[in-house]
Backbone as numpy.savetxt, mean C-alpha at the origin, in Angstrom:
# Nx Ny Nz CAx CAy CAz Cx Cy Cz
26.76 17.77 4.73 25.88 17.62 3.59 25.35 16.19 3.51
26.24 15.21 3.67 25.84 13.81 3.59 24.82 13.47 4.68
25.04 14.02 5.88 24.13 13.76 6.99 22.74 14.32 6.70
22.67 15.47 6.07 21.38 16.07 5.72 20.63 15.21 4.72
21.33 14.69 3.73 20.66 13.86 2.73 20.21 12.53 3.34
20.97 11.99 4.26 20.56 10.77 4.95 19.32 11.02 5.80
19.28 12.18 6.44 18.13 12.54 7.26 16.88 12.70 6.40
17.02 13.33 5.25 15.90 13.48 4.33 15.43 12.12 3.80
16.36 11.24 3.54 16.01 9.90 3.06 15.24 9.14 4.14
15.66 9.27 5.39 14.94 8.61 6.49 13.54 9.18 6.65
13.42 10.50 6.53 12.10 11.14 6.63 11.18 10.66 5.51
11.72 10.58 4.31 10.93 10.12 3.16 10.48 8.68 3.37
11.40 7.83 3.86 11.08 6.43 4.11 10.00 6.31 5.18
10.11 7.07 6.24 9.12 7.05 7.32 7.76 7.49 6.82
7.72 8.54 6.04 6.46 9.05 5.48 5.80 7.99 4.60
6.60 7.31 3.79 6.08 6.27 2.91 5.50 5.10 3.72
6.18 4.70 4.78 5.69 3.60 5.61 4.39 3.98 6.31
4.27 5.21 6.76 3.03 5.67 7.38 1.89 5.63 6.37
2.15 6.07 5.15 1.12 6.04 4.11 0.70 4.60 3.79
1.65 3.70 3.73 1.33 2.29 3.45 0.50 1.70 4.59
0.82 2.04 5.81 0.01 1.59 6.95 -1.40 2.14 6.87
-1.53 3.36 6.40 -2.86 3.95 6.22 -3.68 3.20 5.20
-3.03 2.67 4.18 -3.75 1.87 3.17 -4.31 0.59 3.79
-3.53 -0.03 4.67 -4.00 -1.25 5.36 -5.24 -0.91 6.18
-5.20 0.19 6.90 -6.35 0.60 7.71 -7.55 0.93 6.83
-7.32 1.66 5.74 -8.40 2.05 4.83 -9.08 0.83 4.23
-8.32 -0.24 4.01 -8.86 -1.47 3.43 -9.64 -2.28 4.47
-9.65 -1.83 5.72 -10.36 -2.55 6.77 -9.60 -3.74 7.31
-8.28 -3.71 7.18 -7.46 -4.86 7.58 -6.58 -4.56 8.79
-6.87 -3.50 9.49 -6.02 -3.05 10.59 -5.75 -4.13 11.64
-6.73 -4.96 11.92 -6.59 -5.92 13.02 -6.25 -7.34 12.56
-5.93 -7.49 11.30 -5.55 -8.81 10.80 -4.10 -9.12 11.19
-3.80 -10.39 11.22 -2.43 -10.84 11.54 -1.48 -10.41 10.43
-0.27 -10.07 10.81 0.73 -9.63 9.83 1.02 -10.69 8.79
1.02 -11.96 9.20 1.29 -13.04 8.24 0.19 -13.09 7.17
-1.05 -12.87 7.57 -2.15 -12.85 6.60 -1.98 -11.68 5.64
-1.67 -10.51 6.16 -1.48 -9.33 5.31 -0.36 -9.56 4.31
0.73 -10.12 4.78 1.85 -10.38 3.88 1.46 -11.40 2.82
0.72 -12.43 3.21 0.25 -13.43 2.25 -0.65 -12.81 1.19
-1.56 -11.93 1.62 -2.43 -11.23 0.66 -1.61 -10.41 -0.33
-0.63 -9.69 0.19 0.18 -8.84 -0.67 1.04 -9.65 -1.64
1.62 -10.73 -1.16 2.43 -11.58 -2.03 1.57 -12.20 -3.12
0.40 -12.72 -2.75 -0.51 -13.31 -3.73 -0.97 -12.26 -4.74
-1.36 -11.10 -4.24 -1.81 -10.03 -5.13 -0.71 -9.58 -6.08
0.50 -9.46 -5.58 1.63 -9.06 -6.43 1.84 -10.06 -7.55
1.75 -11.33 -7.21 1.91 -12.37 -8.21 0.80 -12.29 -9.27
-0.44 -12.11 -8.81 -1.56 -12.07 -9.75 -1.49 -10.86 -10.67
-1.12 -9.69 -10.15 -1.11 -8.51 -11.03 0.06 -8.51 -12.00
1.09 -9.28 -11.69 2.22 -9.40 -12.63 1.87 -10.27 -13.83
0.93 -11.19 -13.63 0.64 -12.16 -14.69 -0.73 -11.98 -15.33
-1.56 -11.07 -14.80 -2.93 -10.95 -15.29 -3.33 -9.47 -15.36
-3.27 -8.92 -16.56 -3.60 -7.49 -16.75 -5.05 -7.19 -16.39
-5.95 -8.12 -16.66 -7.37 -7.90 -16.33 -7.55 -7.80 -14.82
-6.85 -8.63 -14.08 -6.93 -8.58 -12.61 -6.32 -7.28 -12.10
-5.24 -6.87 -12.71 -4.60 -5.59 -12.33 -5.58 -4.43 -12.55
-6.24 -4.43 -13.69 -7.20 -3.37 -14.01 -8.40 -3.41 -13.05
-8.89 -4.61 -12.75 -10.03 -4.76 -11.84 -9.70 -4.20 -10.45
-8.52 -4.55 -9.95 -8.11 -4.07 -8.64 -7.86 -2.56 -8.64
-7.36 -2.05 -9.75 -7.13 -0.61 -9.87 -8.45 0.15 -9.75
-9.49 -0.36 -10.40 -10.81 0.28 -10.34 -11.33 0.29 -8.90
-11.17 -0.83 -8.21 -11.62 -0.90 -6.82 -10.88 0.14 -5.97
-9.57 0.22 -6.13 -8.78 1.19 -5.36 -9.11 2.62 -5.69
-9.30 2.92 -6.97 -9.62 4.30 -7.37 -10.99 4.70 -6.80
-11.93 3.77 -6.78 -13.26 4.06 -6.21 -13.14 4.33 -4.72
-12.33 3.54 -4.04 -12.14 3.75 -2.60 -11.54 5.12 -2.30
-10.56 5.55 -3.11 -10.00 6.88 -2.92 -11.01 7.97 -3.26
-11.81 7.76 -4.30 -12.80 8.76 -4.68 -13.88 8.91 -3.62
-14.20 7.82 -2.92 -15.22 7.86 -1.89 -14.72 8.43 -0.58
-13.41 8.64 -0.48 -12.79 9.14 0.76 -13.14 10.61 0.96
-13.80 10.95 2.07 -14.18 12.35 2.29 -13.00 13.25 2.62
-11.87 12.67 3.06 -10.73 13.48 3.48 -9.79 13.63 2.39
């Protein structure tokens, strides 16, 4: 039983990582250096924690990108 739940947890984790990688590609950042991507994410995380207007602005951009997605 424990082995089955660990296997499911690994599958869920793998699926989540694939989806996150897809977001990087969708944003047009596929070929950027990993250090740059991490810097963008760290900076963005800091800004959305302290600025609700920035969080809302970025949310609108992301929602539009998903709405424009034909797939």
